[in-house]
Structures are given as C-alpha cells and as structure tokens.
Coordinates of C-alpha atoms and ligand atoms in Angstrom, one line a residue:
M1 CA 6.1 -26.4 -22.5
R2 CA 8.6 -27.8 -24.9
K3 CA 10.8 -30.2 -22.4
Y4 CA 14.5 -29.5 -23.1
T5 CA 16.4 -32.3 -20.9
I6 CA 19.5 -32.5 -19.3
A7 CA 21.1 -35.1 -22.2
Q8 CA 19.8 -32.2 -24.5
F9 CA 21.4 -29.6 -23.1
N10 CA 25.2 -31.9 -21.8
E11 CA 24.8 -32.2 -26.1
E12 CA 24.3 -29.1 -27.3
F13 CA 26.4 -27.3 -24.3
P14 CA 29.8 -29.9 -23.7
D15 CA 32.0 -27.4 -22.7
D16 CA 33.0 -23.4 -22.4
D17 CA 34.6 -23.9 -25.9
A18 CA 30.5 -24.9 -26.8
C19 CA 29.2 -22.2 -24.8
L20 CA 31.5 -19.4 -26.5
E21 CA 30.4 -20.5 -30.1
W22 CA 27.1 -20.6 -28.9
L23 CA 27.1 -17.0 -28.2
R24 CA 29.1 -15.9 -31.1
N25 CA 26.6 -17.1 -33.6
Y26 CA 23.7 -15.6 -31.4
L27 CA 25.1 -11.9 -31.2
Y28 CA 26.3 -12.5 -34.7
P29 CA 23.9 -14.5 -36.9
K30 CA 26.1 -13.8 -39.6
R31 CA 29.3 -12.1 -40.0
V32 CA 31.1 -10.0 -37.2
H33 CA 31.1 -6.2 -37.1
C34 CA 34.4 -4.9 -36.3
P35 CA 34.4 -1.9 -35.3
I36 CA 38.3 -1.3 -36.8
C37 CA 37.3 -2.5 -40.8
N38 CA 33.7 -0.7 -40.0
K39 CA 32.0 -3.8 -42.3
P40 CA 31.2 -7.1 -41.1
T41 CA 34.1 -9.5 -41.5
K42 CA 35.2 -13.0 -41.1
H43 CA 36.1 -13.5 -37.6
H44 CA 38.4 -16.9 -36.6
R45 CA 38.7 -18.3 -33.1
I46 CA 41.7 -17.4 -30.7
K47 CA 42.3 -20.9 -29.7
T48 CA 44.2 -19.2 -26.3
K49 CA 41.8 -16.9 -25.4
K50 CA 38.2 -16.6 -25.5
V51 CA 37.9 -14.6 -28.1
Y52 CA 37.4 -14.0 -32.0
G53 CA 39.5 -12.1 -34.2
C54 CA 38.6 -9.7 -37.9
D55 CA 40.6 -12.2 -40.8
Y56 CA 41.6 -8.4 -42.1
C57 CA 43.0 -6.6 -39.1
G58 CA 43.4 -8.9 -36.3
H59 CA 40.9 -6.3 -33.7
Q60 CA 39.1 -8.7 -31.4
I61 CA 36.2 -9.5 -30.0
S62 CA 34.7 -11.1 -27.1
P63 CA 30.9 -12.2 -27.2
R64 CA 30.6 -11.7 -23.5
A65 CA 30.6 -7.9 -23.9
G66 CA 27.3 -6.6 -22.9
T67 CA 25.6 -9.7 -21.9
I68 CA 25.5 -11.1 -18.2
F69 CA 28.2 -12.9 -18.2
E70 CA 30.5 -9.8 -19.6
H71 CA 33.3 -9.4 -16.2
S72 CA 32.8 -12.3 -14.4
P73 CA 35.6 -15.2 -14.0
T74 CA 33.0 -18.0 -14.0
P75 CA 33.1 -20.5 -17.0
L76 CA 30.7 -20.4 -19.4
K77 CA 29.2 -23.7 -19.3
L78 CA 28.6 -22.9 -15.7
W79 CA 26.0 -20.2 -16.4
F80 CA 24.4 -22.5 -19.2
Y81 CA 23.9 -25.0 -16.6
A82 CA 22.7 -22.3 -14.0
I83 CA 20.6 -20.6 -16.4
Y84 CA 19.4 -24.7 -17.7
L85 CA 18.5 -25.2 -13.5
M86 CA 16.4 -22.1 -13.4
S87 CA 14.7 -23.0 -16.8
A88 CA 13.8 -26.6 -15.7
T89 CA 12.2 -26.0 -12.2
R90 CA 8.6 -25.9 -12.3
C91 CA 8.7 -23.3 -9.0
G92 CA 11.9 -21.9 -9.2
I93 CA 15.5 -22.3 -7.4
S94 CA 17.6 -21.0 -4.9
A95 CA 20.7 -19.6 -5.0
K96 CA 21.9 -22.2 -2.7
Q97 CA 20.9 -24.8 -5.2
I98 CA 22.9 -23.2 -7.4
Q99 CA 25.8 -23.1 -5.6
R100 CA 25.6 -27.1 -5.0
E101 CA 24.9 -27.5 -8.3
T102 CA 28.1 -25.7 -10.0
G103 CA 30.2 -25.7 -7.3
V104 CA 30.5 -21.8 -7.2
T105 CA 31.1 -19.9 -3.5
Y106 CA 27.8 -18.9 -2.6
K107 CA 28.4 -15.3 -3.2
T108 CA 28.5 -16.2 -6.6
A109 CA 26.1 -18.4 -6.5
W110 CA 23.9 -15.5 -5.3
R111 CA 25.3 -13.1 -8.4
M112 CA 24.9 -15.3 -10.7
F113 CA 20.5 -15.8 -9.4
N114 CA 20.2 -12.4 -9.4
Q115 CA 21.8 -11.6 -13.0
I116 CA 19.5 -14.5 -13.9
R117 CA 16.9 -13.5 -12.3
S118 CA 17.0 -10.0 -13.6
L119 CA 16.4 -11.3 -17.6
L120 CA 13.1 -12.6 -16.6
Q121 CA 11.4 -9.5 -15.7
E122 CA 8.5 -8.7 -18.8
D123 CA 7.7 -5.5 -20.4
S124 CA 4.2 -3.8 -19.9
E125 CA 3.6 -2.8 -23.0
P126 CA -0.5 -1.8 -22.9
T127 CA -2.6 -3.9 -25.2
S128 CA -6.4 -4.3 -26.2
G129 CA -8.4 -7.6 -25.5
E130 CA -9.9 -9.4 -22.7
F131 CA -8.2 -8.8 -18.9
E132 CA -9.2 -9.7 -15.5
L133 CA -7.9 -8.2 -12.3
D134 CA -7.5 -9.2 -8.6
E135 CA -5.7 -8.5 -5.6
T136 CA -4.5 -10.5 -3.2
Y137 CA -2.4 -10.4 -0.4
I138 CA 1.3 -12.9 0.5
G139 CA 2.8 -13.9 3.6
G140 CA 2.1 -13.0 6.4
K141 CA 0.8 -15.9 8.7
S142 CA 4.7 -17.3 10.0
Q143 CA 6.1 -14.1 10.1
G144 CA 3.7 -12.2 12.8
K145 CA 3.5 -9.0 12.9
R146 CA 6.6 -8.3 10.8
G147 CA 6.4 -7.2 7.5
R148 CA 3.8 -4.9 6.0
G149 CA 0.0 -3.8 7.3
A150 CA -1.3 -5.5 10.4
E151 CA -1.4 -8.5 9.7
G152 CA 1.9 -8.7 8.4
K153 CA 0.9 -9.7 4.9
T154 CA 2.1 -8.1 1.6
P155 CA -0.2 -6.8 -1.2
V156 CA -0.5 -8.1 -4.6
F157 CA -2.0 -6.8 -7.6
G158 CA -2.5 -8.8 -10.6
V159 CA -3.3 -8.6 -14.5
A160 CA -4.0 -11.2 -16.2
Q161 CA -5.0 -10.6 -20.1
R162 CA -7.1 -14.0 -20.9
K163 CA -5.5 -16.3 -23.3
G164 CA -1.9 -14.3 -22.5
R165 CA -0.2 -13.0 -20.1
V166 CA -0.4 -12.3 -16.4
S167 CA 2.0 -9.2 -14.4
A168 CA 1.6 -9.0 -10.8
L169 CA 3.4 -6.0 -8.9
V170 CA 3.8 -5.8 -4.9
T171 CA 2.4 -2.6 -4.3
D172 CA 2.1 -0.5 -0.8
D173 CA -1.5 -0.6 -0.5
L174 CA -4.5 -1.6 -2.8
K175 CA -6.1 1.9 -3.2
S176 CA -7.8 2.9 -6.2
S177 CA -5.3 5.3 -6.7
T178 CA -2.6 2.7 -6.7
V179 CA -4.3 0.3 -8.8
I180 CA -5.4 2.0 -11.6
P181 CA -2.0 3.4 -12.5
I182 CA -0.9 0.0 -13.2
V183 CA -4.0 -1.0 -14.5
K184 CA -3.4 2.1 -17.0
E185 CA 0.0 0.9 -17.7
R186 CA -1.3 -2.5 -19.2
V187 CA -4.8 -2.1 -20.4
L188 CA -5.7 -0.3 -23.4
P189 CA -9.0 1.8 -23.4
K190 CA -12.1 0.2 -24.7
S191 CA -10.9 -3.1 -23.3
M192 CA -13.3 -5.4 -21.4
V193 CA -12.1 -5.9 -17.5
Y194 CA -13.6 -8.2 -14.9
T195 CA -12.8 -7.5 -11.4
D196 CA -14.5 -9.0 -8.0
E197 CA -17.3 -6.4 -6.0
F198 CA -14.1 -4.8 -4.5
P199 CA -14.6 -0.3 -4.5
I200 CA -11.0 0.2 -5.6
Y201 CA -13.2 -1.0 -9.3
N202 CA -15.5 1.7 -9.1
S203 CA -13.5 4.3 -11.5
L204 CA -12.7 1.9 -13.9
K205 CA -15.2 2.9 -16.4
R206 CA -14.8 6.7 -15.9
H207 CA -11.2 5.6 -17.1
G208 CA -12.7 4.7 -20.6
H209 CA -12.8 0.7 -19.7
N210 CA -15.4 -1.7 -20.0
H211 CA -16.4 -3.4 -17.2
K212 CA -18.1 -6.4 -15.7
R213 CA -18.2 -7.4 -11.7
V214 CA -19.0 -10.8 -10.6
H215 CA -20.5 -10.7 -6.8
H216 CA -17.9 -13.3 -4.4
V217 CA -19.6 -11.8 -1.9
S218 CA -23.2 -12.8 -2.5
K219 CA -21.3 -16.3 -4.2
V220 CA -21.6 -15.3 -7.7
W221 CA -18.4 -16.8 -8.7
V222 CA -19.4 -16.9 -12.5
A223 CA -21.8 -15.1 -14.4
G224 CA -21.5 -15.5 -18.6
N225 CA -18.6 -14.1 -19.7
A226 CA -17.7 -12.4 -16.1
H227 CA -15.3 -13.9 -14.3
T228 CA -11.5 -13.5 -12.9
N229 CA -11.1 -17.7 -13.2
T230 CA -7.6 -16.8 -14.2
I231 CA -6.2 -14.8 -11.8
E232 CA -7.1 -16.5 -9.5
G233 CA -5.7 -19.2 -10.8
F234 CA -2.4 -17.5 -10.7
W235 CA -2.6 -17.0 -7.6
S236 CA -2.7 -19.6 -5.8
A237 CA -0.5 -22.1 -8.4
L238 CA 2.1 -18.5 -7.6
K239 CA 1.0 -19.8 -3.3
R240 CA 1.7 -23.3 -3.7
G241 CA 5.2 -22.8 -5.7
M242 CA 5.9 -20.4 -2.9
N243 CA 5.5 -23.2 -0.4
G244 CA 7.2 -25.6 -2.2
V245 CA 10.9 -23.9 -3.2
Y246 CA 11.1 -21.1 0.3
H247 CA 9.9 -22.2 4.0
A248 CA 9.7 -18.0 3.6
V249 CA 10.5 -15.4 0.8
S250 CA 11.2 -12.5 2.4
E251 CA 9.3 -8.9 1.6
K252 CA 12.4 -8.0 -0.5
H253 CA 12.5 -10.6 -2.4
L254 CA 9.4 -11.2 -3.1
Q255 CA 8.5 -8.9 -6.5
G256 CA 12.0 -11.2 -7.9
Y257 CA 10.0 -14.3 -6.8
I258 CA 6.6 -12.9 -8.8
N259 CA 8.2 -12.1 -12.0
E260 CA 10.4 -15.4 -11.9
Y261 CA 7.1 -17.2 -10.9
S262 CA 5.0 -14.8 -14.3
F263 CA 7.7 -15.5 -16.9
R264 CA 7.7 -19.2 -16.5
Y265 CA 3.7 -18.9 -16.7
N266 CA 3.7 -16.7 -19.4
H267 CA 6.2 -19.1 -21.3
R268 CA 4.8 -22.1 -20.5
G269 CA 2.7 -22.9 -24.0
D270 CA 5.7 -21.6 -25.9
D271 CA 6.9 -23.9 -28.4
K272 CA 10.5 -22.7 -27.9
P273 CA 11.9 -24.4 -24.4
I274 CA 12.2 -21.8 -22.1
F275 CA 16.4 -22.5 -21.5
K276 CA 16.2 -20.5 -24.8
T277 CA 13.8 -17.8 -24.4
I278 CA 16.1 -17.4 -21.2
L279 CA 19.6 -17.5 -23.0
E280 CA 18.6 -15.4 -25.6
R281 CA 18.2 -12.1 -23.5
V282 CA 21.5 -12.7 -21.8
Ligands
ZN301 ZN1 39.1 -5.6 -38.7

C-alpha cells in the first residue's frame, strides 16, 4: 500500500477551499459544463459562497452537488479528514472515533461513517481466472445463542480470485442453492475453482467450471495447485481485524464491515494511496 501520511494530507488539504478546489478539478478536469450556456465554459470561484460562477452568464454551480457532501452542513475539510482516517487504519475505525477526531456530534459522525462506508462497496462483474471458494462462520462465541443458527454464528461465503480480488457475503445459510448463484455472479464458466470437500460444491462441474478439491478432512491442505490458502488467509485476517476494533460487530453491521475490510484488502497493492481511491468515489 502506498503510504499517504497525515503531513501529506495537511499539506494538500490545508482548509475547506483546498478541498473544494480539489473536488472541482476532479469533477471537471477541464472546463465546467454550464447548463445555461450549454457548453464547457470558464468558471471562477465566488469568494463569499462555496460555488463557482460561469464567466459568461454568471450561473453558479456547486462541486458538492451529486456527491456524498451534498446537503451536508459539515465543512469539507472535516469530511476529507474523516475519509483520511478511514483510509489510514488497517482494520477500520468506528463512528465514535470520527466523532472524537473531528469534533462533530455523534449523530453527524454516524452519518459520515455510513456515507463513506457506502463508497467502499466493490462491483462484482464476473471474470475468468483461478478462484478459491470457501465458507466460514463469524461471531457467536461471546454472544451466546442470539443471532443466526444454533451457535449464534453468522455464515459468510467468500470468493477469492488468485492474484485478484476477494468478495465476501453474509448469507442466510450455506446451502448449495445459496452459494452457487453468488459464484455465478463473480466467476465465468470454464474458470478453475478450488474448494474443500464440502458437498455444497458438488454441482460446480455441472455449472461449467473446472473444479478441484482439497481434502481437508484427510488433512490434505495443498495438492499441486489445489488449495484454498488465499481465501483462508483472508478469513483469518478479517477475524483478527474484527478483534482489533470492535468487541462485537453486530450481525446488522457485519456486511458493512466486511465490505470495508475487503476494499482495503483488494487495494493494498495499488500504486495510488487508498485515501485517493476513496476520494475519487465521492
Ligand atoms: Zn454560462
């Protein structure tokens, strides 16, 4: 992950104006399209407001329109700082931390937290390649019998492309009829898929995939190319991360947490700092 330090952040975004200017340059890299003149025209900053005016007709546009900042009275610098905080942590932060670090109310921090988190969802276009599929259960131990299933654990199903992305979904159960559609949304037919011996994967060949299994029951973890070490490594990192931040991630917020964790995992090798990747999705 390319490092982006707090010093770099403060230098690039010293105040609200710098944030607004970044937003304008990002949304309109050349000229701003004026809806009145109906063409790209030069715009100038109107000092007293957080807007830019068309040099010909005076029509004003706000770069915040259509972004997560629209309708928010919170200063842009605090928004950018909250995004920075979420990008700079390894296992995720809470709305409480945003409240502490930015000084906004808890209600505002909670809204910001959810808005920023909503940017972290990755699309799932099906691709071809080599994939590992695996299932796990999260939670339960400390929460007694509340939650799903007899042990109060929540099933999660994951698809990891080797040398690619991981996506993981909270599911109602781990039946074949639940997981196969998830696989189809992410993995093109004829791709190579690796799993353990769990029977839910029996129909993968019928669905057109090349399928190899490792027999974990007989303590075989790797057989040639066949292993599920990528997705299992992801599960253990995810669970370690959850222990680091939250005492318990409630079932309701589990998918949001997993999305955030996966996003960070999937972008860890990027050249671009994660902060900029999130900022470019606002
Ligand atoms: Zn105009």
